[in-house]
Short mmCIF file of C-alpha atoms in Angstrom, two decimals:
data_model
loop_
_atom_site.label_atom_id
_atom_site.label_comp_id
_atom_site.label_asym_id
_atom_site.label_seq_id
_atom_site.Cartn_x
_atom_site.Cartn_y
_atom_site.Cartn_z
CA MET O 1242 25.31 3.22 -11.65
CA ASP O 1243 22.65 2.16 -9.14
CA VAL O 1244 21.35 -1.40 -9.42
CA PRO O 1245 17.68 -1.65 -8.38
CA ARG O 1246 17.04 -4.22 -5.70
CA PRO O 1247 14.08 -5.12 -3.50
CA ALA O 1248 13.30 -2.66 -0.73
CA PHE O 1249 14.76 -4.34 2.33
CA LYS O 1250 14.97 -2.87 5.80
CA CYS O 1251 18.16 -0.93 4.99
CA PHE O 1252 17.42 -0.05 1.35
CA ASP O 1253 14.89 2.01 -0.58
CA ASP O 1254 13.17 0.90 -3.79
CA ASP O 1255 16.07 2.24 -5.90
CA GLY O 1256 18.68 0.14 -4.09
CA ARG O 1257 20.18 3.06 -2.19
CA LEU O 1258 20.53 3.17 1.58
CA LYS O 1259 17.21 3.99 3.19
CA ARG O 1260 16.58 7.71 3.38
CA SER O 1261 15.91 9.07 6.85
CA GLY O 1262 14.69 12.64 6.24
CA THR O 1263 11.46 13.88 7.82
CA VAL O 1264 9.17 16.89 7.52
CA TRP O 1265 11.32 18.65 10.11
CA THR O 1266 14.72 17.96 8.55
CA ALA O 1267 13.34 18.99 5.13
CA SER O 1268 11.91 22.15 6.71
CA ALA O 1269 15.31 22.88 8.27
CA HIS O 1270 17.02 22.49 4.87
CA ILE O 1271 14.45 24.82 3.24
CA ILE O 1272 14.65 27.46 5.97
CA THR O 1273 18.46 27.33 5.78
CA ALA O 1274 18.27 27.86 2.00
CA VAL O 1275 15.59 30.57 2.11
CA ILE O 1276 16.36 32.71 5.16
CA GLY O 1277 19.76 34.02 4.17
CA SER O 1278 21.36 37.30 5.04
CA GLY O 1279 19.01 38.75 2.40
CA VAL O 1280 16.36 39.05 5.12
CA LEU O 1281 18.30 42.05 6.41
CA SER O 1282 17.80 43.93 3.11
CA LEU O 1283 14.01 43.58 3.13
CA ALA O 1284 13.49 46.79 5.13
CA TRP O 1285 15.27 48.63 2.30
CA ALA O 1286 13.17 46.78 -0.29
CA ILE O 1287 9.90 47.70 1.42
CA GLY O 1288 11.24 51.25 1.74
CA GLN O 1289 11.41 51.50 -2.06
CA LEU O 1290 7.91 50.10 -2.57
CA GLY O 1291 6.01 51.59 0.40
CA TRP O 1292 3.49 50.29 2.92
CA ILE O 1293 1.01 49.13 0.27
CA ALA O 1294 3.13 47.55 -2.46
CA GLY O 1295 5.92 46.26 -0.16
CA PRO O 1296 3.93 43.77 1.94
CA ALA O 1297 1.73 42.94 -1.07
CA VAL O 1298 4.75 42.00 -3.20
CA MET O 1299 6.15 39.93 -0.34
CA PHE O 1300 2.90 37.97 0.00
CA LEU O 1301 2.78 37.56 -3.78
CA PHE O 1302 6.25 36.04 -3.91
CA SER O 1303 5.52 33.77 -0.95
CA PHE O 1304 2.42 32.45 -2.74
CA VAL O 1305 4.23 31.99 -6.08
CA THR O 1306 7.13 30.20 -4.37
CA TYR O 1307 4.81 27.93 -2.40
CA TYR O 1308 2.63 27.08 -5.38
CA SER O 1309 5.52 26.43 -7.78
CA SER O 1310 7.22 24.31 -5.09
CA THR O 1311 4.15 22.08 -4.79
CA LEU O 1312 4.22 21.61 -8.57
CA LEU O 1313 7.92 20.79 -8.46
CA SER O 1314 7.58 18.32 -5.58
CA ASP O 1315 5.24 16.24 -7.77
CA CYS O 1316 8.10 15.90 -10.26
CA TYR O 1317 10.42 14.03 -7.89
CA ARG O 1318 9.08 10.80 -9.37
CA THR O 1319 8.37 10.46 -13.08
CA GLY O 1320 4.91 9.04 -13.70
CA ASP O 1321 3.31 7.75 -10.50
CA HIS O 1322 4.06 10.03 -7.52
CA VAL O 1323 4.35 6.99 -5.18
CA SER O 1324 6.15 4.33 -7.21
CA GLY O 1325 7.52 6.12 -10.27
CA LYS O 1326 11.22 6.44 -11.13
CA ARG O 1327 13.05 8.77 -8.75
CA ASN O 1328 14.71 11.95 -9.99
CA TYR O 1329 17.63 12.65 -7.67
CA THR O 1330 18.26 16.25 -8.77
CA TYR O 1331 16.44 19.16 -10.35
CA MET O 1332 18.22 18.45 -13.64
CA ASP O 1333 17.25 14.77 -13.50
CA ALA O 1334 13.61 15.81 -13.25
CA VAL O 1335 13.88 18.19 -16.23
CA ARG O 1336 15.72 15.58 -18.33
CA SER O 1337 13.25 12.81 -17.44
CA ILE O 1338 10.08 14.84 -18.03
CA LEU O 1339 11.01 17.53 -20.60
CA GLY O 1340 14.28 16.21 -22.03
CA GLY O 1341 16.37 17.61 -24.87
CA PHE O 1342 17.40 21.23 -25.25
CA ARG O 1343 15.50 22.49 -22.20
CA PHE O 1344 17.48 20.12 -19.99
CA LYS O 1345 20.77 21.70 -21.09
CA ILE O 1346 19.46 25.23 -20.58
CA CYS O 1347 18.18 24.28 -17.15
CA GLY O 1348 21.54 22.83 -16.15
CA MET O 1349 23.44 25.92 -17.27
CA ILE O 1350 21.12 28.29 -15.40
CA GLN O 1351 20.96 26.14 -12.27
CA PHE O 1352 24.69 25.68 -11.81
CA LEU O 1353 25.48 29.28 -12.69
CA ASN O 1354 22.92 30.34 -10.09
CA LEU O 1355 24.27 27.95 -7.44
CA PHE O 1356 27.83 29.04 -8.11
CA GLY O 1357 26.88 32.70 -7.86
CA ILE O 1358 25.10 32.11 -4.56
CA THR O 1359 28.17 30.44 -3.03
CA VAL O 1360 30.30 33.41 -4.06
CA GLY O 1361 27.73 35.82 -2.63
CA TYR O 1362 27.62 33.91 0.66
CA THR O 1363 31.41 34.05 0.92
CA ILE O 1364 31.29 37.84 0.57
CA ALA O 1365 28.35 38.22 2.97
CA ALA O 1366 30.04 36.08 5.64
CA SER O 1367 33.28 38.08 5.41
CA ILE O 1368 31.35 41.34 5.82
CA SER O 1369 29.70 40.04 9.00
CA MET O 1370 33.05 38.83 10.37
CA MET O 1371 34.54 42.25 9.67
CA ALA O 1372 31.58 43.92 11.36
CA ILE O 1373 32.41 42.07 14.59
CA LYS O 1374 36.09 43.04 14.36
CA ARG O 1375 35.29 46.68 13.52
CA SER O 1376 32.79 47.07 16.36
CA ASN O 1377 35.36 45.84 18.89
CA CYS O 1378 38.05 48.04 17.32
CA PHE O 1379 35.73 51.06 17.38
CA HIS O 1380 34.88 50.67 21.06
CA GLU O 1381 38.46 49.92 22.12
CA SER O 1382 39.60 53.18 20.49
CA GLY O 1383 36.69 55.16 21.93
CA GLY O 1384 35.42 55.92 18.45
CA LYS O 1385 38.67 57.60 17.32
CA ASN O 1386 39.79 54.84 14.93
CA PRO O 1387 37.71 54.41 11.72
CA CYS O 1388 38.91 50.76 11.73
CA HIS O 1389 39.16 50.25 7.97
CA MET O 1390 40.22 46.73 7.01
CA SER O 1391 40.45 44.32 4.09
CA SER O 1392 37.89 41.57 3.63
CA ASN O 1393 40.43 39.14 2.12
CA PRO O 1394 41.61 37.41 5.35
CA TYR O 1395 38.01 36.80 6.39
CA MET O 1396 37.10 35.34 3.02
CA ILE O 1397 40.08 32.99 3.33
CA MET O 1398 38.95 31.92 6.83
CA PHE O 1399 35.48 31.21 5.49
CA GLY O 1400 36.92 29.29 2.53
CA VAL O 1401 39.09 27.07 4.74
CA THR O 1402 36.02 26.20 6.84
CA GLU O 1403 34.03 25.32 3.71
CA ILE O 1404 36.86 23.12 2.38
CA LEU O 1405 36.63 21.03 5.55
CA LEU O 1406 32.81 20.83 5.54
CA SER O 1407 32.64 20.09 1.82
CA GLN O 1408 34.35 16.75 2.45
CA ILE O 1409 31.08 15.44 3.95
CA LYS O 1410 30.07 13.00 1.25
CA ASP O 1411 26.28 13.21 0.90
CA PHE O 1412 23.63 15.92 1.19
CA ASP O 1413 21.54 13.94 3.68
CA GLN O 1414 24.53 13.75 6.05
CA ILE O 1415 24.51 17.50 6.67
CA TRP O 1416 21.00 17.64 8.20
CA TRP O 1417 22.55 18.66 11.53
CA LEU O 1418 24.36 21.56 9.86
CA SER O 1419 21.09 22.78 8.34
CA ILE O 1420 19.34 22.65 11.71
CA VAL O 1421 22.15 24.68 13.34
CA ALA O 1422 22.07 27.15 10.43
CA ALA O 1423 18.28 27.47 10.66
CA ILE O 1424 18.55 28.28 14.38
CA MET O 1425 21.19 30.92 13.59
CA SER O 1426 18.94 32.48 10.93
CA PHE O 1427 16.18 32.84 13.53
CA THR O 1428 18.70 34.36 15.94
CA TYR O 1429 19.89 37.23 13.77
CA SER O 1430 16.42 37.80 12.28
CA ALA O 1431 14.99 38.02 15.81
CA ILE O 1432 17.73 40.47 16.87
CA GLY O 1433 17.05 42.65 13.83
CA LEU O 1434 13.32 42.51 14.60
CA ALA O 1435 13.84 43.33 18.29
CA LEU O 1436 16.08 46.30 17.50
CA GLY O 1437 13.50 47.52 14.98
CA ILE O 1438 10.74 47.37 17.60
CA ILE O 1439 12.95 49.22 20.12
CA GLN O 1440 13.74 51.90 17.52
CA VAL O 1441 10.05 52.36 16.69
CA ALA O 1442 9.27 52.69 20.41
CA ALA O 1443 12.06 55.27 20.77
CA ASN O 1444 10.76 57.22 17.76
CA GLY O 1445 7.21 57.10 19.09
CA VAL O 1446 5.87 56.83 15.54
CA PHE O 1447 5.80 54.46 12.56
CA LYS O 1448 7.90 56.01 9.80
CA GLY O 1449 7.47 55.44 6.09
CA SER O 1450 4.81 56.26 3.50
CA LEU O 1451 2.25 54.44 1.41
CA THR O 1452 4.28 54.78 -1.79
CA GLY O 1453 7.83 54.34 -0.49
CA ILE O 1454 10.82 56.62 -0.80
CA SER O 1455 9.73 59.96 -2.23
CA ILE O 1456 10.83 61.79 -5.36
CA GLY O 1457 13.14 64.48 -4.06
CA THR O 1458 14.94 62.21 -1.67
CA VAL O 1459 15.91 60.35 -4.85
CA THR O 1460 15.45 61.28 -8.50
CA GLN O 1461 12.64 59.82 -10.58
CA THR O 1462 15.14 57.60 -12.43
CA GLN O 1463 16.63 56.37 -9.14
CA LYS O 1464 13.13 55.62 -7.87
CA ILE O 1465 12.51 53.37 -10.89
CA TRP O 1466 15.86 51.52 -10.59
CA ARG O 1467 15.41 51.07 -6.85
CA THR O 1468 11.90 49.71 -7.33
CA PHE O 1469 13.22 47.16 -9.82
CA GLN O 1470 16.06 46.22 -7.47
CA ALA O 1471 13.58 45.81 -4.61
CA LEU O 1472 11.60 43.30 -6.68
CA GLY O 1473 14.82 41.38 -7.33
CA ASP O 1474 15.75 41.41 -3.63
CA ILE O 1475 12.41 39.97 -2.59
CA ALA O 1476 12.31 37.41 -5.42
CA PHE O 1477 15.82 36.21 -4.64
CA ALA O 1478 15.09 36.07 -0.91
CA TYR O 1479 12.31 33.52 -1.48
CA SER O 1480 13.90 31.35 -4.14
CA TYR O 1481 14.99 27.84 -3.14
CA SER O 1482 13.47 25.73 -5.93
CA VAL O 1483 16.98 25.21 -7.29
CA VAL O 1484 17.68 22.73 -4.45
CA LEU O 1485 14.13 21.47 -3.75
CA ILE O 1486 14.47 18.12 -5.53
CA GLU O 1487 17.83 17.51 -3.83
CA ILE O 1488 16.20 18.18 -0.44
CA GLN O 1489 13.26 15.93 -1.33
CA ASP O 1490 15.69 13.12 -2.16
CA THR O 1491 16.70 13.01 1.53
CA VAL O 1492 13.10 12.30 2.67
CA ARG O 1493 12.04 8.80 3.72
CA SER O 1494 8.91 7.05 2.52
CA PRO O 1495 6.16 6.13 3.17
CA PRO O 1496 4.30 8.46 3.08
CA ALA O 1497 4.98 9.61 -0.48
CA GLU O 1498 7.91 12.02 -0.69
CA SER O 1499 5.74 14.63 -2.42
CA LYS O 1500 3.29 14.63 0.47
CA THR O 1501 6.07 15.14 3.02
CA MET O 1502 7.70 17.84 0.90
CA LYS O 1503 4.47 19.78 0.44
CA LYS O 1504 3.97 19.82 4.20
CA ALA O 1505 7.58 20.91 4.75
CA THR O 1506 7.15 23.64 2.13
CA ARG O 1507 3.96 24.87 3.77
CA ILE O 1508 5.64 25.06 7.18
CA SER O 1509 8.81 26.69 5.84
CA ILE O 1510 7.12 29.32 3.67
CA ALA O 1511 4.77 30.26 6.54
CA VAL O 1512 7.71 30.64 8.93
CA THR O 1513 9.91 32.58 6.51
CA THR O 1514 7.08 34.88 5.38
CA THR O 1515 6.26 35.72 8.99
CA PHE O 1516 9.90 36.56 9.68
CA TYR O 1517 10.27 38.48 6.44
CA MET O 1518 7.18 40.56 7.10
CA LEU O 1519 8.17 41.33 10.68
CA CYS O 1520 11.80 42.19 9.92
CA GLY O 1521 11.03 44.12 6.74
CA CYS O 1522 8.07 46.07 8.08
CA MET O 1523 9.57 46.87 11.50
CA GLY O 1524 12.81 47.94 9.86
CA TYR O 1525 10.93 50.29 7.52
CA ALA O 1526 8.79 51.57 10.40
CA ALA O 1527 11.98 52.32 12.35
CA PHE O 1528 13.91 54.15 9.62
CA GLY O 1529 11.44 55.17 6.92
CA ASP O 1530 13.12 56.48 3.75
CA ALA O 1531 16.50 56.08 5.46
CA ALA O 1532 16.08 52.29 5.79
CA PRO O 1533 19.59 50.80 5.33
CA GLY O 1534 20.58 48.08 2.88
CA ASN O 1535 21.53 45.95 5.90
CA LEU O 1536 19.10 46.33 8.79
CA LEU O 1537 21.79 45.64 11.41
CA THR O 1538 23.87 48.66 10.28
CA GLY O 1539 21.07 51.13 10.91
CA PHE O 1540 21.13 51.21 14.71
CA GLY O 1541 23.87 53.79 15.23
CA PHE O 1542 27.54 52.88 14.78
CA TYR O 1543 27.62 49.33 16.10
CA ASN O 1544 25.52 50.14 19.14
CA PRO O 1545 24.48 48.11 21.12
CA PHE O 1546 27.64 46.51 19.81
CA TRP O 1547 27.51 43.27 21.85
CA LEU O 1548 24.04 42.42 20.50
CA LEU O 1549 25.07 43.25 16.96
CA ASP O 1550 28.16 41.06 17.42
CA VAL O 1551 25.88 38.16 18.36
CA ALA O 1552 23.72 38.82 15.30
CA ASN O 1553 26.70 38.98 12.93
CA ALA O 1554 28.18 35.81 14.44
CA ALA O 1555 24.83 34.09 13.83
CA ILE O 1556 24.91 35.27 10.21
CA VAL O 1557 28.37 33.75 9.72
CA VAL O 1558 27.34 30.38 11.21
CA HIS O 1559 24.18 30.38 9.09
CA LEU O 1560 26.08 31.12 5.89
CA VAL O 1561 28.56 28.33 6.65
CA GLY O 1562 25.64 25.89 6.49
CA ALA O 1563 23.80 27.61 3.64
CA TYR O 1564 26.94 27.46 1.47
CA GLN O 1565 26.89 23.66 1.74
CA VAL O 1566 23.16 23.44 0.93
CA PHE O 1567 23.78 25.23 -2.38
CA ALA O 1568 27.17 23.68 -3.18
CA GLN O 1569 26.25 20.02 -2.63
CA PRO O 1570 24.12 19.72 -5.85
CA ILE O 1571 27.15 20.89 -7.88
CA PHE O 1572 29.39 18.39 -6.10
CA ALA O 1573 26.93 15.55 -6.70
CA PHE O 1574 26.52 16.33 -10.42
CA VAL O 1575 30.22 16.62 -11.23
CA GLU O 1576 31.15 13.50 -9.25
CA LYS O 1577 28.38 11.49 -10.88
CA GLN O 1578 29.57 12.54 -14.34
CA ALA O 1579 33.18 11.71 -13.47
CA ALA O 1580 32.22 8.26 -12.16
CA ALA O 1581 30.22 7.53 -15.31
CA ARG O 1582 33.08 8.60 -17.58
CA PHE O 1583 35.89 6.87 -15.65
CA PRO O 1584 34.21 3.86 -13.98
CA ASP O 1585 37.47 1.88 -13.67
CA HIS O 1586 39.71 4.69 -12.43
CA ASP O 1587 40.61 4.21 -8.76
CA LEU O 1588 41.22 7.92 -8.17
CA VAL O 1589 37.62 8.65 -9.22
CA THR O 1590 35.69 5.69 -7.82
CA LYS O 1591 37.71 4.08 -5.04
CA GLU O 1592 37.28 4.97 -1.36
CA PHE O 1593 40.49 4.90 0.69
CA GLU O 1594 40.21 4.35 4.43
CA ILE O 1595 42.09 6.56 6.87
CA ARG O 1596 42.30 5.59 10.53
CA ILE O 1597 41.84 8.55 12.88
CA PRO O 1598 43.03 8.07 16.49
CA GLY O 1599 40.12 8.04 18.93
CA ILE O 1600 37.50 7.32 16.25
CA ARG O 1601 36.34 3.72 15.81
CA SER O 1602 35.17 3.87 12.20
CA PRO O 1603 37.78 4.76 9.55
CA TYR O 1604 37.28 7.95 7.53
CA LYS O 1605 36.71 7.18 3.84
CA VAL O 1606 38.45 9.43 1.34
CA ASN O 1607 37.93 9.64 -2.41
CA VAL O 1608 40.78 11.43 -4.19
CA PHE O 1609 38.68 13.05 -6.92
CA ARG O 1610 36.01 14.17 -4.44
CA THR O 1611 38.59 15.71 -2.12
CA VAL O 1612 40.48 17.55 -4.87
CA PHE O 1613 37.44 18.75 -6.82
CA ARG O 1614 35.52 20.03 -3.82
CA SER O 1615 38.59 21.78 -2.43
CA CYS O 1616 39.30 23.43 -5.80
CA PHE O 1617 35.66 24.54 -6.07
CA VAL O 1618 35.81 26.31 -2.70
CA VAL O 1619 39.17 27.89 -3.57
CA LEU O 1620 37.69 29.20 -6.84
CA THR O 1621 34.65 30.77 -5.15
CA THR O 1622 36.93 32.35 -2.54
CA VAL O 1623 39.30 33.83 -5.14
CA ILE O 1624 36.41 35.26 -7.17
CA SER O 1625 34.96 36.77 -3.99
CA MET O 1626 38.31 38.42 -3.25
CA LEU O 1627 38.68 39.59 -6.85
CA MET O 1628 35.22 41.15 -7.04
CA PRO O 1629 33.88 41.87 -3.55
CA PHE O 1630 30.89 43.72 -5.01
CA PHE O 1631 29.78 40.41 -6.50
CA ASN O 1632 26.59 40.54 -4.42
CA ASP O 1633 25.13 42.68 -7.19
CA VAL O 1634 26.16 40.11 -9.78
CA VAL O 1635 24.50 37.45 -7.63
CA GLY O 1636 21.42 39.68 -7.70
CA ILE O 1637 21.47 39.42 -11.49
CA LEU O 1638 21.86 35.65 -11.30
CA GLY O 1639 19.02 35.50 -8.79
CA ALA O 1640 16.77 37.63 -10.96
CA LEU O 1641 17.53 35.59 -14.06
CA GLY O 1642 17.14 32.32 -12.16
CA PHE O 1643 13.81 33.19 -10.53
CA TRP O 1644 11.58 32.79 -13.57
CA PRO O 1645 13.13 29.71 -15.24
CA LEU O 1646 13.97 27.73 -12.11
CA THR O 1647 11.19 28.74 -9.73
CA VAL O 1648 8.32 29.06 -12.21
CA TYR O 1649 8.91 28.06 -15.84
CA PHE O 1650 10.37 24.56 -15.47
CA PRO O 1651 8.06 23.50 -12.59
CA VAL O 1652 5.03 24.71 -14.57
CA GLU O 1653 6.12 22.99 -17.79
CA MET O 1654 6.97 19.73 -16.02
CA TYR O 1655 3.65 19.75 -14.18
CA ILE O 1656 1.74 20.32 -17.44
CA LYS O 1657 3.62 17.46 -19.13
CA GLN O 1658 3.41 15.13 -16.12
CA ARG O 1659 -0.30 15.69 -15.47
CA LYS O 1660 -1.18 15.98 -19.18
CA VAL O 1661 -2.91 19.36 -18.73
CA GLU O 1662 -4.82 20.08 -21.94
CA ARG O 1663 -3.59 23.04 -23.99
CA TRP O 1664 -5.89 26.12 -23.79
CA SER O 1665 -7.83 24.65 -20.88
CA LEU O 1666 -8.51 27.07 -17.99
CA LYS O 1667 -5.76 25.49 -15.87
CA TRP O 1668 -3.26 25.65 -18.73
CA VAL O 1669 -4.05 29.33 -19.38
CA CYS O 1670 -3.73 30.23 -15.68
CA LEU O 1671 -0.38 28.45 -15.39
CA GLN O 1672 0.94 30.23 -18.49
CA MET O 1673 -0.25 33.60 -17.15
CA LEU O 1674 1.63 32.92 -13.92
CA SER O 1675 4.76 32.06 -15.90
CA CYS O 1676 4.52 35.18 -18.11
CA GLY O 1677 3.93 37.46 -15.13
CA CYS O 1678 7.03 36.12 -13.36
CA LEU O 1679 9.05 36.52 -16.56
CA VAL O 1680 8.24 40.24 -16.55
CA ILE O 1681 9.33 40.51 -12.89
CA THR O 1682 12.60 38.70 -13.68
CA VAL O 1683 13.36 41.07 -16.57
CA VAL O 1684 12.78 44.28 -14.61
CA ALA O 1685 14.63 42.96 -11.55
CA GLY O 1686 17.56 42.00 -13.75
CA VAL O 1687 17.65 45.48 -15.27
CA GLY O 1688 17.73 47.04 -11.79
CA SER O 1689 20.58 44.76 -10.70
CA VAL O 1690 22.61 45.59 -13.83
CA ALA O 1691 22.27 49.27 -12.96
CA GLY O 1692 23.73 48.50 -9.51
CA VAL O 1693 26.70 46.66 -11.04
CA MET O 1694 27.43 49.59 -13.37
CA LEU O 1695 27.71 51.87 -10.35
CA ASP O 1696 30.07 49.41 -8.61
CA LEU O 1697 32.37 49.24 -11.63
CA LYS O 1698 33.12 52.95 -11.31
CA VAL O 1699 35.06 52.36 -8.06
CA TYR O 1700 36.30 48.83 -8.79
CA LYS O 1701 39.73 47.84 -7.39
CA PRO O 1702 40.42 44.07 -7.50
CA PHE O 1703 41.81 42.59 -4.25
CA LYS O 1704 42.02 46.09 -2.72
CA THR O 1705 38.53 46.77 -1.46
CA THR O 1706 38.39 47.79 2.21
CA TYR O 1707 35.46 48.56 4.49
#
C-alpha cells in the first residue's frame, strides 16, 4: 500500500518515484499498441466495404477512438484533473468513479480482452517467423518445395522471449521497447505501402469499386458476413483504450497528465490514421476484389522475398514489444492483489538481490512475480499452439471489447465526473455515440463468430501446418 508523502525531487504527489514519461514516450506506447499486424488486413477490410464506405468507416473509427480517449484521459484523476486522486489502471478509474457492479464487469472484459490479444500476437508473430523461413526454403529449392511447416516451434521461441522480457518489473521501464516496436511498425507498414504503390504502377490502374467486392465473386450472404468482419477488423485495429490509463500513469507532471495524454493521443491517432489509410487504400488499389487478408502475402509467392523478409522480421520485433504493452496491466493487477492478500509473505513481497558479473547494480528478483509472469506466458503459448486459428476468437474479443472499453465506460465516467445533466444536449449526444458503437460491436461480433465456425470445420489441435 502506497503511503502519500510530500512531492520531493524524486517523488510524485502519491509517494511513488517520480514519473518520467513525456508526450513522445506516451505516443510511442500508443502507436505500439495501435499499429499491430492488423494494419496488413485493412486492404481486405476496405475491399469488403469499397472506396466510399471503407475510408469513411476508417475516419469514423479514428474520430470515435480519439474522442473517447480524450474523455478517458480526464478520468486518470478522480475529481480535480490536476490534483485529484490518481487512478493507476483502467479498472481503478472505473471503481473510483462508477464503482460497484460495473467495475467487476469492466475487469472481466478488460482482462479477457488483454489475454486474447496476447494469444493473438503469439500466433501472428509465429506466422511471420514462418513466412521468413518458408521464403528462404522456397527460393533455395527453386520453387519445387512447398515448404509446409508447423507453427509450434516458432510459438515456443516467441514465448521464451516474452518470459525473459516479462521479468521487467514496471510498465514505465519498457519505454525503450515501445519505441523500438513503434519503429518496426512503421517499417513493415512502409514496406507494405511501397509494394502497394509499385503494384498499382505496374497495373497502370487503380483497382476496386465504390461498393467493394461484388455479388458474384462472393454470395450475398458472404458479402454480409465479410462486411461485418471488416467493421470488426477496423474497430479492433484502432482500439487501445484498454491500456490508456496505464500509459498515462507513466507520464510526468506538470503539466497535467490529461493535457499531455490528449496531445499524445492527437499525435498518435493522426499518425496511425495516415498509415492505415495509405496501406489500406493502396493495397485495395493494387489488388481490388482479390485483396489478401495479409497485404504482404499478395505480392506473388514471397517475391521480392528479401524485402518481405525484412517486413516480417519487423512484424515479429513489433509484436514482441506489443505483447508486453498488453500483458503488463494483467501483471500489475494480479501482483497488487497478491501483495494485498499476503502482505507478510516473503515470496510475494520480498525482493531478492542477484549479483550478475559485469553489472554494477544487483538484479532484484521477486519469486511470485517471476513464477506468475512465466506461467502466464506459458499459458498463452500453449493456447496459441492448441488453437492456432485463435485470431478469429481474438476478433470476437476485440469486437465485444470495443463498445464497453472504448466507448461505454469512458462516456459514463465522463458524465459522472463532469456531472453532465441527464437529457441535456451533451448527454443525448454522448448516449447516441454509445448506442451507435454498440450496434457496430454486435454486428462485428456476429461476423467474427461466422469466421470461427468455418475454422472449426478443419480444426486439428497442435497439428496445424502452413
